[in-house]
Tab-separated table of C-alpha atoms and ligand atoms in Angstrom:
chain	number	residue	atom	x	y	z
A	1	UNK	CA	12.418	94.821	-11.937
A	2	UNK	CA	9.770	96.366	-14.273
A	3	UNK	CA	11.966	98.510	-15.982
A	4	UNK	CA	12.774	96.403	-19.200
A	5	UNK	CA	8.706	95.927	-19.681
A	6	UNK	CA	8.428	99.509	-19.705
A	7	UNK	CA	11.112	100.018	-21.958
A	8	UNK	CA	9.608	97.394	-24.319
A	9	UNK	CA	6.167	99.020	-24.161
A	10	UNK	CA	7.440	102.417	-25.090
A	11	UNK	CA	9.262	100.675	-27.964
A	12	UNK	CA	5.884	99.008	-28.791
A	13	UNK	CA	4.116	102.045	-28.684
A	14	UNK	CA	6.810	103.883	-30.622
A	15	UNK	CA	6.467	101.802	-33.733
A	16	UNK	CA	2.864	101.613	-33.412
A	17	UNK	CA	1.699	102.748	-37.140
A	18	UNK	CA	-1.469	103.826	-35.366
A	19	UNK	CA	-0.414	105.637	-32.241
A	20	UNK	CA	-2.105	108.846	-33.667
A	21	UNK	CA	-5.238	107.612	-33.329
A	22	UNK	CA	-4.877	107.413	-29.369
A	23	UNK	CA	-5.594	110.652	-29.436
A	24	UNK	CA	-8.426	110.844	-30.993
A	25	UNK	CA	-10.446	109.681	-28.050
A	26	UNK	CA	-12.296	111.404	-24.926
A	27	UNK	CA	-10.029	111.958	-22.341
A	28	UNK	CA	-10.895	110.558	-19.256
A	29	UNK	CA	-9.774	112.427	-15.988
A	30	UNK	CA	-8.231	110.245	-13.280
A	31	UNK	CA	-8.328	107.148	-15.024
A	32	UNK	CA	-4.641	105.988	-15.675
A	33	UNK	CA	-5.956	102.603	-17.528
A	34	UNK	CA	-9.186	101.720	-19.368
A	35	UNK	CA	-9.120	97.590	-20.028
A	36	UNK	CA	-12.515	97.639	-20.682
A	37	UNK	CA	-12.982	99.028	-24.478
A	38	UNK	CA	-14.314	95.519	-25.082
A	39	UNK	CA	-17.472	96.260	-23.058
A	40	UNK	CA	-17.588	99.612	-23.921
A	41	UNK	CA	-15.976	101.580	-26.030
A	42	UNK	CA	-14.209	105.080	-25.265
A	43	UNK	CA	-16.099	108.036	-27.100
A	44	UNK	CA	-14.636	109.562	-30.081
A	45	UNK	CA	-13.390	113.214	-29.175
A	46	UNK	CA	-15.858	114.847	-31.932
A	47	UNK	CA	-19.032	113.077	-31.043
A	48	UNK	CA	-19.762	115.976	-28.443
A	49	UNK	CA	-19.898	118.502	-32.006
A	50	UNK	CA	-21.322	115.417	-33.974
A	51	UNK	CA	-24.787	115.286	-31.817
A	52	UNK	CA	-24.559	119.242	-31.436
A	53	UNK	CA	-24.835	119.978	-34.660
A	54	UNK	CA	-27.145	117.015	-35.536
A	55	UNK	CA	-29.536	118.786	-32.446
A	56	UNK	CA	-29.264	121.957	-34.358
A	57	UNK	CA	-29.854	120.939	-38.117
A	58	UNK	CA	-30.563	117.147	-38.915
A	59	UNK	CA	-32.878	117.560	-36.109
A	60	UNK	CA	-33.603	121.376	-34.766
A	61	UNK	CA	-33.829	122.557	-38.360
A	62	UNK	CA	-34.534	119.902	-41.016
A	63	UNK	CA	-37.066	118.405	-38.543
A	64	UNK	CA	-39.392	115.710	-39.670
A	65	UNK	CA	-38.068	116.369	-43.314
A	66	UNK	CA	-35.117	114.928	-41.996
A	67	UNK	CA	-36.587	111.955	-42.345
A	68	UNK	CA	-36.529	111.702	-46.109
A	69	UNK	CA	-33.679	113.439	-46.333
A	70	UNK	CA	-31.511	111.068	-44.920
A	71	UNK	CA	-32.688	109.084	-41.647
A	72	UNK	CA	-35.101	106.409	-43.243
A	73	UNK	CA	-32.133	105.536	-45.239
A	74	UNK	CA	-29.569	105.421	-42.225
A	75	UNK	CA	-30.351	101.184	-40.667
A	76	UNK	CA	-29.000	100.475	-44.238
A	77	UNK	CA	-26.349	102.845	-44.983
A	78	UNK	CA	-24.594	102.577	-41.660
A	79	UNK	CA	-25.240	98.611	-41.870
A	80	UNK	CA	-23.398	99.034	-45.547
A	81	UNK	CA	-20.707	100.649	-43.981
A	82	UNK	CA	-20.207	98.052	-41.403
A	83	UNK	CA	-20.235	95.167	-43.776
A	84	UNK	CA	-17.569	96.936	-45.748
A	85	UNK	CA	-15.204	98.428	-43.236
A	86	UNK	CA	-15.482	95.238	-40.539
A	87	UNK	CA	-17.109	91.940	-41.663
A	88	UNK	CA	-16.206	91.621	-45.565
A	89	UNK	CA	-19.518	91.516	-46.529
A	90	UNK	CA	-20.909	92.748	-49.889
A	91	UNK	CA	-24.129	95.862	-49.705
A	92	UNK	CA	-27.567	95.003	-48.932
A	93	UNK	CA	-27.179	92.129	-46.783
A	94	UNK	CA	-26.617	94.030	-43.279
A	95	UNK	CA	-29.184	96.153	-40.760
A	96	UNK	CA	-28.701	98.366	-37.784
A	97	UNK	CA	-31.811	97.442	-35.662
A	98	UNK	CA	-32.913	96.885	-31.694
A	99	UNK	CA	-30.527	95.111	-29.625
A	100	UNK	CA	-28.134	92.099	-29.756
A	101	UNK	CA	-31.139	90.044	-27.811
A	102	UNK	CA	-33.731	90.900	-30.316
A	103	UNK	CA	-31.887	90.561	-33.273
A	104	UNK	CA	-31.298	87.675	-32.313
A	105	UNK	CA	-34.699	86.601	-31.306
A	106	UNK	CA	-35.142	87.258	-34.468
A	107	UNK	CA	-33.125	85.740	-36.619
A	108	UNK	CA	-33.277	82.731	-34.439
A	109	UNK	CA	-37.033	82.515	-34.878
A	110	UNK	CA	-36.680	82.804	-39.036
A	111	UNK	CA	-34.064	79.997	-39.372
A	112	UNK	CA	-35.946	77.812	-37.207
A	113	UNK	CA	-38.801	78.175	-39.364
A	114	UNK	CA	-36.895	78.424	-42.305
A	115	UNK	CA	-35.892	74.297	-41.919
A	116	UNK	CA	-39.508	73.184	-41.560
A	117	UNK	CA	-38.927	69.356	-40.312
A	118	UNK	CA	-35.656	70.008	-38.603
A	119	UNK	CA	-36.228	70.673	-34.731
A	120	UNK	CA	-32.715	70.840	-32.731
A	121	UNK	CA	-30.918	74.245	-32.261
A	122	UNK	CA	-27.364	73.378	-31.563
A	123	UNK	CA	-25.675	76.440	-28.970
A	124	UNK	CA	-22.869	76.215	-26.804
A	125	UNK	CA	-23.320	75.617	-23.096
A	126	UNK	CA	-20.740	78.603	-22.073
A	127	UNK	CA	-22.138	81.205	-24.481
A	128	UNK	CA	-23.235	84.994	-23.297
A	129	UNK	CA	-26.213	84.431	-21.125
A	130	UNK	CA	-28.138	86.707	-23.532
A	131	UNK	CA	-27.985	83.850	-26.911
A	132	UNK	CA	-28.700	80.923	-24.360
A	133	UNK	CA	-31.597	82.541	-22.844
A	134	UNK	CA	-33.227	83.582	-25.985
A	135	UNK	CA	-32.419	80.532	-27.971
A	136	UNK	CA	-34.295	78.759	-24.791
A	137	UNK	CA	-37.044	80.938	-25.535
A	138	UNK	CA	-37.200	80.261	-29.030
A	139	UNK	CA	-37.345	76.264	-28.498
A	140	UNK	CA	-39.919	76.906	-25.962
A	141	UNK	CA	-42.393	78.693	-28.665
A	142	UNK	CA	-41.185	76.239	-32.043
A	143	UNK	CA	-41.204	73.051	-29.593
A	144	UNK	CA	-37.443	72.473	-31.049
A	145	UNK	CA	-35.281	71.182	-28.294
A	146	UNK	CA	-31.048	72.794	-27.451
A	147	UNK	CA	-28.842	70.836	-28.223
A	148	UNK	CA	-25.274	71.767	-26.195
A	149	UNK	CA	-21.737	72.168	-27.004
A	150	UNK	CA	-19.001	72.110	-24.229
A	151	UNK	CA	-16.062	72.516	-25.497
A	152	UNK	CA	-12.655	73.229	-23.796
A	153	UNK	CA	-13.348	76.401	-21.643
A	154	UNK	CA	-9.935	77.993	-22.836
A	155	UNK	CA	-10.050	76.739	-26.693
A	156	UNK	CA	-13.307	77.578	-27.170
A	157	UNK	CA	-15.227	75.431	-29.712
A	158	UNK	CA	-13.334	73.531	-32.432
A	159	UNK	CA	-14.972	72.483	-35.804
A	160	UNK	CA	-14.841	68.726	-34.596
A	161	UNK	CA	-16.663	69.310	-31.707
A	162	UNK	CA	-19.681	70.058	-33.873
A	163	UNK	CA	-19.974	66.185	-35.497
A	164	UNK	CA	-21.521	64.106	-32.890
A	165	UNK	CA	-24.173	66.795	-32.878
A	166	UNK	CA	-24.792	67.623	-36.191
A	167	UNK	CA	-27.826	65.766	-38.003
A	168	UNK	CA	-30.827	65.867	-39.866
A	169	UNK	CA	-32.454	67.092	-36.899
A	170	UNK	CA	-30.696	69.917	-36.668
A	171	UNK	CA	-32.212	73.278	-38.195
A	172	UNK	CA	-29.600	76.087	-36.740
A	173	UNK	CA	-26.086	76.296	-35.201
A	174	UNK	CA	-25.751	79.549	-32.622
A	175	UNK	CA	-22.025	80.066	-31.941
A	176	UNK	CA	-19.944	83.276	-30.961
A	177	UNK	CA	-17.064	83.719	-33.325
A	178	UNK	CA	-14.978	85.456	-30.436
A	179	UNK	CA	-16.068	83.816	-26.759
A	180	UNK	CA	-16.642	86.626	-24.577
A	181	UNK	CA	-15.133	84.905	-21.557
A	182	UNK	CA	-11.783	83.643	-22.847
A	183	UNK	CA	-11.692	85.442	-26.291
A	184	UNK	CA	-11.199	81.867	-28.383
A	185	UNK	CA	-11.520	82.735	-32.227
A	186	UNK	CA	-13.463	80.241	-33.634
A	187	UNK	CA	-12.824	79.075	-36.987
A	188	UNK	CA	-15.446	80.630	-39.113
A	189	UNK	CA	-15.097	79.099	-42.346
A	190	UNK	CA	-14.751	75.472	-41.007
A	191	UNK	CA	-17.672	75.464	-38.603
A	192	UNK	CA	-19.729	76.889	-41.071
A	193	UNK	CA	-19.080	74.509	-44.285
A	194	UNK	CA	-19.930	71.284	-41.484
A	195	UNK	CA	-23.252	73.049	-40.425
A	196	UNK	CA	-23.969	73.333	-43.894
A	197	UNK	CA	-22.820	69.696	-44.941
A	198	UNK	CA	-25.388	68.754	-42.177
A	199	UNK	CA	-28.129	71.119	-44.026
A	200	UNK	CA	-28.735	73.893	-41.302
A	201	UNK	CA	-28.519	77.410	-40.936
A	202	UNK	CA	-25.596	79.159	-39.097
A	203	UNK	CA	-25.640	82.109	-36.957
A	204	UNK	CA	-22.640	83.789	-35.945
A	205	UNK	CA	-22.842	86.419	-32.927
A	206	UNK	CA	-19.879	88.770	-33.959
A	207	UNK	CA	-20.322	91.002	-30.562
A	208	UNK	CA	-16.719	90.476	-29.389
A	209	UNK	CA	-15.069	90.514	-33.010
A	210	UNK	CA	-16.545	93.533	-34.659
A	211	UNK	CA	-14.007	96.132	-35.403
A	212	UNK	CA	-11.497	94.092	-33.666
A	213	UNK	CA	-10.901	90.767	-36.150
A	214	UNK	CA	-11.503	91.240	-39.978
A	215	UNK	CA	-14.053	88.731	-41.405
A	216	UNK	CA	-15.234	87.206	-44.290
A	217	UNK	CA	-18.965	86.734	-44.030
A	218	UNK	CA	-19.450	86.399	-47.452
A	219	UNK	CA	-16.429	84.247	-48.842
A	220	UNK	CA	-16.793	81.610	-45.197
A	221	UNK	CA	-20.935	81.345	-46.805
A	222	UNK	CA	-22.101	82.750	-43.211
A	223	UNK	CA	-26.230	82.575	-43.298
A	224	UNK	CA	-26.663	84.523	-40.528
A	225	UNK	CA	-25.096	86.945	-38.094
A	226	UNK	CA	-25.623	89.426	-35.246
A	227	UNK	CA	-23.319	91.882	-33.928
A	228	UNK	CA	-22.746	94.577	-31.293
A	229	UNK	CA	-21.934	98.195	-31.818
A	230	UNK	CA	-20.700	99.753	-28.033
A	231	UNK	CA	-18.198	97.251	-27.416
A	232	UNK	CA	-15.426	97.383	-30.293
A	233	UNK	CA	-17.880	99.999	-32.985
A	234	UNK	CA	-17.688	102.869	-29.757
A	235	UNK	CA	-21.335	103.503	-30.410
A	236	UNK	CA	-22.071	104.568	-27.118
A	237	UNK	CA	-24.816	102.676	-24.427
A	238	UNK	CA	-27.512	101.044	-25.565
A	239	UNK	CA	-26.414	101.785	-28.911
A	240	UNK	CA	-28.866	100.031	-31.954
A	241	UNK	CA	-27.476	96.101	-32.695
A	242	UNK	CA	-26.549	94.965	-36.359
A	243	UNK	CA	-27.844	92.002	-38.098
A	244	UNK	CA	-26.489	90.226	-41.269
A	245	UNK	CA	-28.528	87.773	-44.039
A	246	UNK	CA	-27.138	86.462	-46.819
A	247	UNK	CA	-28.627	87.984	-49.741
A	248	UNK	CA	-29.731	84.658	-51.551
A	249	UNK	CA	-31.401	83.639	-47.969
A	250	UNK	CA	-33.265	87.301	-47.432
A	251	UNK	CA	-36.207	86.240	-49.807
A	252	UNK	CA	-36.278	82.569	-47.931
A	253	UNK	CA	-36.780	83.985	-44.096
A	254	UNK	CA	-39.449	85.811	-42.321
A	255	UNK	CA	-38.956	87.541	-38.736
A	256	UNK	CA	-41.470	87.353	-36.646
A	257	UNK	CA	-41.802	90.977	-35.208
A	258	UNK	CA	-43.658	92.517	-38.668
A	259	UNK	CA	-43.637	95.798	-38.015
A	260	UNK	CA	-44.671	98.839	-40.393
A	261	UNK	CA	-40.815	99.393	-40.990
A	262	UNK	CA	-40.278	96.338	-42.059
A	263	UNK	CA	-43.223	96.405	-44.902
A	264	UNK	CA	-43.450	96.922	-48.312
A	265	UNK	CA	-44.839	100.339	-48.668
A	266	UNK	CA	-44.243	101.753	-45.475
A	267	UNK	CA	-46.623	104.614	-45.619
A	268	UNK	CA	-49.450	102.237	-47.500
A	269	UNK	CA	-51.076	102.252	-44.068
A	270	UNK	CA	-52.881	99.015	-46.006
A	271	UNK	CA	-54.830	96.375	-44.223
A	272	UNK	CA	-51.876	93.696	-44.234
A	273	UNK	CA	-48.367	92.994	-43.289
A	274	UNK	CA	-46.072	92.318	-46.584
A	275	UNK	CA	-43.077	92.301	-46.098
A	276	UNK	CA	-40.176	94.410	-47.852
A	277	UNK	CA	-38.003	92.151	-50.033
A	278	UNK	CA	-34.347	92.460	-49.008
A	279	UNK	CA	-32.748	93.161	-45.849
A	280	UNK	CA	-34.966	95.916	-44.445
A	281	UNK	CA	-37.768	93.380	-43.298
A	282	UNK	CA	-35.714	92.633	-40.378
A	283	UNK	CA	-36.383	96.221	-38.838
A	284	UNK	CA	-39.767	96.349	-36.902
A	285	UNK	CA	-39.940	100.382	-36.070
A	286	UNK	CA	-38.750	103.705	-36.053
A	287	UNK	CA	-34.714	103.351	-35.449
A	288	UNK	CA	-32.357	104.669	-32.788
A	289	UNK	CA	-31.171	107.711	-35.367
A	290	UNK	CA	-29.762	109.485	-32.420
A	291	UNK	CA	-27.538	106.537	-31.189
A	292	UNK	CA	-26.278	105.779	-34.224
A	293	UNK	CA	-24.148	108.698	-34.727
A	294	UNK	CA	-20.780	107.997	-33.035
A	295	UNK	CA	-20.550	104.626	-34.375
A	296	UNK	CA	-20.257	106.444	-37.527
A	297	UNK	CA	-17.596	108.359	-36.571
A	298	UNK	CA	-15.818	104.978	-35.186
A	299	UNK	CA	-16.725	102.779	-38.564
A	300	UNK	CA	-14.925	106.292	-40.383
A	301	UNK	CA	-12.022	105.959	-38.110
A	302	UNK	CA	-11.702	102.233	-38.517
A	303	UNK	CA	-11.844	102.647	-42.115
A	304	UNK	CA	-8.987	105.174	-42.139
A	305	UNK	CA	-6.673	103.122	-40.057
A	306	UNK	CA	-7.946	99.753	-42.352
A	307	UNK	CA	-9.048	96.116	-40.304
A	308	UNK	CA	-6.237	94.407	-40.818
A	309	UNK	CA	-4.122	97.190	-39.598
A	310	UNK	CA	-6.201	97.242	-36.594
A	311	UNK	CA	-5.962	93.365	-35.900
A	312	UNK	CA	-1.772	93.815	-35.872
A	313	UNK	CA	-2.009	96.238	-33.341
A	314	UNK	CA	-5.012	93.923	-31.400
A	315	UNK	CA	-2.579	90.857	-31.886
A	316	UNK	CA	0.353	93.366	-30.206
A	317	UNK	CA	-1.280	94.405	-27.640
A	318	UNK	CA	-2.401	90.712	-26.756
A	319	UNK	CA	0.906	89.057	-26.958
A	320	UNK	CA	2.068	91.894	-24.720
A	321	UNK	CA	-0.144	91.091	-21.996
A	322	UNK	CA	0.673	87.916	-22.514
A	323	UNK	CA	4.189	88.126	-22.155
A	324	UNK	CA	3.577	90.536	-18.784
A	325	UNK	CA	1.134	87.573	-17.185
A	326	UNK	CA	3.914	84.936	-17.329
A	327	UNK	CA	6.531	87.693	-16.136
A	328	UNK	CA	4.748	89.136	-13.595
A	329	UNK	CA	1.551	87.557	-12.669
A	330	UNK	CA	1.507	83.662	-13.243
A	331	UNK	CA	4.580	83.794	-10.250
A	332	UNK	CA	1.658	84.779	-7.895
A	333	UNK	CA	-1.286	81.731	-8.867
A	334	UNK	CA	-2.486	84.146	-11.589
A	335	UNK	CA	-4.235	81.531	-14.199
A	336	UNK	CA	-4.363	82.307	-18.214
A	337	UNK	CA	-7.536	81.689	-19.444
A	338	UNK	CA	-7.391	82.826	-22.862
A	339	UNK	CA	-5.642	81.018	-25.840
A	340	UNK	CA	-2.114	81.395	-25.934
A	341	UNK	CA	-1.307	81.824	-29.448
A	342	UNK	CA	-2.602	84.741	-31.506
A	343	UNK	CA	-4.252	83.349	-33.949
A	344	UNK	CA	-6.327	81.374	-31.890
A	345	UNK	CA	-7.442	84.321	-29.703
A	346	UNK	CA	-9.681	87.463	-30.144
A	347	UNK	CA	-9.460	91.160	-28.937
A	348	UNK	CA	-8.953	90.279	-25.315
A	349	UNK	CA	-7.113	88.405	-22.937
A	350	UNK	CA	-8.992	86.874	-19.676
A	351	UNK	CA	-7.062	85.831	-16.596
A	352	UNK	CA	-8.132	83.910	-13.409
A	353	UNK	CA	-7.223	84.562	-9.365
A	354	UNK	CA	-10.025	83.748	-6.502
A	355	UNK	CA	-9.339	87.636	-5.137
A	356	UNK	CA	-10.443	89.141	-8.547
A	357	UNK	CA	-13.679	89.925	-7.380
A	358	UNK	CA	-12.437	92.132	-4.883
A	359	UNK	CA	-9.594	93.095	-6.220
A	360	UNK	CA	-11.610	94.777	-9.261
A	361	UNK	CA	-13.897	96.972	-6.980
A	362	UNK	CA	-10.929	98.145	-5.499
A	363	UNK	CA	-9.233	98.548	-9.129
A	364	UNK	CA	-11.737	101.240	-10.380
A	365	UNK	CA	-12.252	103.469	-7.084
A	366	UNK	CA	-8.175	103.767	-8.492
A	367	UNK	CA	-9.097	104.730	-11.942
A	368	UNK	CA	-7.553	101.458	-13.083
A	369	UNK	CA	-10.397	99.883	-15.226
A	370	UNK	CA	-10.562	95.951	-16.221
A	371	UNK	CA	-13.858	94.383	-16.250
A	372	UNK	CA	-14.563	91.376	-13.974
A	373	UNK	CA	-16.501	88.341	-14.865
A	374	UNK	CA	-17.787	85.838	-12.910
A	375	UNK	CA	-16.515	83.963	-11.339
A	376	UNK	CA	-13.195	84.607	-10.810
A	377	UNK	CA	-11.840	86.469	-14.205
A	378	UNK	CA	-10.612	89.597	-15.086
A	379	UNK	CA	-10.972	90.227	-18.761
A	380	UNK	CA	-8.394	92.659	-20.459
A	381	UNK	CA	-10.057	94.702	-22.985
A	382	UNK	CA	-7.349	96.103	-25.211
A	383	UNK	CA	-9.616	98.057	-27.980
A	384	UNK	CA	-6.662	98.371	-30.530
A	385	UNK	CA	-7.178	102.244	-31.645
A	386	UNK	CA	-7.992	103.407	-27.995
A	387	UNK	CA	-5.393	101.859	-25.914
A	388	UNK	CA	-1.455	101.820	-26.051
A	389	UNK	CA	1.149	99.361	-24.843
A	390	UNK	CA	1.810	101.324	-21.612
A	391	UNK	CA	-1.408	101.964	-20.991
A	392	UNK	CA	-1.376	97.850	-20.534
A	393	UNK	CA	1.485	97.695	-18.856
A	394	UNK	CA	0.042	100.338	-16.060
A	395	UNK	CA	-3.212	98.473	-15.688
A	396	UNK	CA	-1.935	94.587	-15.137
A	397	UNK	CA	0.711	95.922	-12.771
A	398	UNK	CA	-1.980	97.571	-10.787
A	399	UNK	CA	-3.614	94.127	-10.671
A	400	UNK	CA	-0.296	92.254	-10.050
A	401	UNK	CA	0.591	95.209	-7.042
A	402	UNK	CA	-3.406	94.533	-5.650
A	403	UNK	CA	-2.605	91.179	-5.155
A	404	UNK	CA	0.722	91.405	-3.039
B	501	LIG	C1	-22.353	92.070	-25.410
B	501	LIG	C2	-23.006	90.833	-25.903
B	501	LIG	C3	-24.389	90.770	-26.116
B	501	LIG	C4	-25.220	91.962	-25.755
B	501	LIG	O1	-26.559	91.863	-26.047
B	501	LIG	P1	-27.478	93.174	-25.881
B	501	LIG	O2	-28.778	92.773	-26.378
B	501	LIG	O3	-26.815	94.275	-26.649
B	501	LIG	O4	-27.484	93.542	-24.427
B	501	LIG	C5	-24.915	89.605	-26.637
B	501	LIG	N1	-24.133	88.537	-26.934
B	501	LIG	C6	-22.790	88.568	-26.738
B	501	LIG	C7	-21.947	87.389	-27.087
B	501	LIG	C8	-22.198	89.707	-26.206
B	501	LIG	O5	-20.881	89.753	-25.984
């Protein structure tokens, strides 16, 4: 009674303009179905010779030369090459640095003091623990106070949720443009122009739509934004965060981690902090080199296959799963918990059962991967150049066969 869903995901699959690039990932060995590309993303097959040879040369040979050579330069090159392949951003405006959480810290900490006067930090209530607890810390140290947004669980937040809470008071607006839970696309380029009409600073965190929705940082006027590169960039764990700041704003903000990489003559070894104009003052010390080589490699293969591309075969694989929930899982209580239409959703596609907890555990000693979250979802990762139709098909019938 599955027969015709295989038959369609083959078809799928078949047509796929970017099925050769399936291939172009690490193998895994006794794992029939990885839905978790969204929280970390498969290694590309040539990072193994990538961080061989950089052991041997870059590193082994070149050795601290290396560092003019070509590392110092590597935060902003590889945050270039971001901003061009994924968030249609122009040079110079975006960093590989730390983490997520300190980026954000951060940039958080610079726009608050960047709208002297202003003292509420608008944040939504269901955002990744990580952006709640450090925009908590934030208010703590500036005495500004959080202001928070509820909006419909499913939805995610809509521009008009925003204008009972927008004000004079408010110096910064801290909203994820793809909600991690039920993969809601927020509408960039509305939410932004009302945080601006209200004269604050917007911060986008772009952890769940880099490399998976194009963007438009710089034609949607986005001030601010932080992103993830091991979730949909395949960096690998723990790999280095990016961070984005409009150009005209970069003179306008300081951080407050002032570090000697972030100064204006580096090897001055001077008395005082001064900080680099331009986007470099974000950094603080020496960066991850090492962990940012396979994202590289990813940002080279996303380039090849082009964003948009990549976002049809997202929005296939999405509908798909879609299409096998009401077939095949909503019949047995399953709940949706993503947004229905395509447009309105993300990279992935969360549903809801009480017996997910368990039934997850019991999913990956099987080799069949989703990724549970709390407290009763199971979130289907489908990273667009890493995972095929059937691939899909195999993992939610697993979950629909653990539940009867
Ligand atoms: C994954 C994720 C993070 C991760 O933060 P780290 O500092 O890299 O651990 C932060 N925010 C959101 C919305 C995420 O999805």
């Amino acid at each position: 009674m599955t027969e015709h869903l295989l038959t369609a995901a083959r078809a799928l699959d078949a047509a796929d303009p970017l099925r050769h690039h399936l291939d172009a990932f690490v193998k895994a060995p006794g794992v029939s179905a990885y839905l978790d590309g969204n929280s970390l993303g498969r290694p590309l097959a040539v990072v193994p010779d990538l961080l061989d040879r950089f052991v041997r040369e870059d590193w082994g040979t070149r050795l601290i030369r290396s560092w003019d050579e070509q590392w110092m330069a590597l935060p902003e090159r590889v945050g270039d090459r971001i901003a061009e392949v994924t968030l249609g951003a122009a040079a110079g405006q975006t960093i590989v640095a730390d983490s997520t959480s300190v980026l954000l810290y951060k940039l958080m900490r610079a726009a608050v003091a960047a709208r002297p006067g202003r003292s509420e930090i608008v944040i939504e209530a269901g955002n990744f623990p990580t952006d709640r607890f450090i925009a908590a810390g934030v208010a703590a140290e500036t005495g500004a106070t959080l202001v928070w947004v509820e909006p419909d669980s499913v939805r995610g937040v809509q521009p008009e949720d925003l204008d009972a809470l927008l004000n004079e008071r408010t110096a910064l607006v801290v909203l994820s443009h793809v909600d991690y839970r039920s993969g809601a696309l927020a509408d960039m380029a509305a939410i932004t122009a009302r945080v601006h009409d209200a004269g604050a600073l917007m911060l986008w965190d772009l952890c769940h739509s880099a490399g998976s929705v194009p963007m438009r940082l710089d034609a949607c006027g986005v001030d601010l934004a932080v992103g993830c590169t091991y979730k949909y960039l395949n960096g690998g764990p723990g790999s280095p965060a990016f961070a984005y700041v409009r150009a005209d704003l970069q003179g306008g903000i300081r951080q407050p981690i002032q570090g000697w990489f972030g100064a204006a003559d580096i090897f001055a070894m001077g008395p005082e902090y001064a900080p680099t104009p331009g986007i470099r003052q974000l950094l603080s010390g020496t960066p991850a080199v090492t962990s940012m080589i396979a994202m590289q490699a990813m940002l080279d293969l996303i380039a090849e296959a082009g964003i948009d591309a990549v976002r049809a075969k997202s929005v296939s694989l999405t509908d798909f799963a879609v299409q096998v929930f009401d077939e095949q899982l909503a019949p047995l209580g399953v709940r949706l918990l993503s947004p229905r239409d395509s447009a309105a959703r993300g990279g992935h596609v969360t549903i809801g059962h009480p017996d997910f907890r368990a039934i997850t555990q019991r999913l990956w000693g099987e080799g069949v991967i989703p990724d549970f979250r709390f407290p009763n979802g199971i979130r289907l990762g489908l990273s667009p150049l890493s995972t095929s139709h059937e691939e899909t098909l195999h993992g939610m019938l697993a979950v629909r066969d653990a539940l009867g």
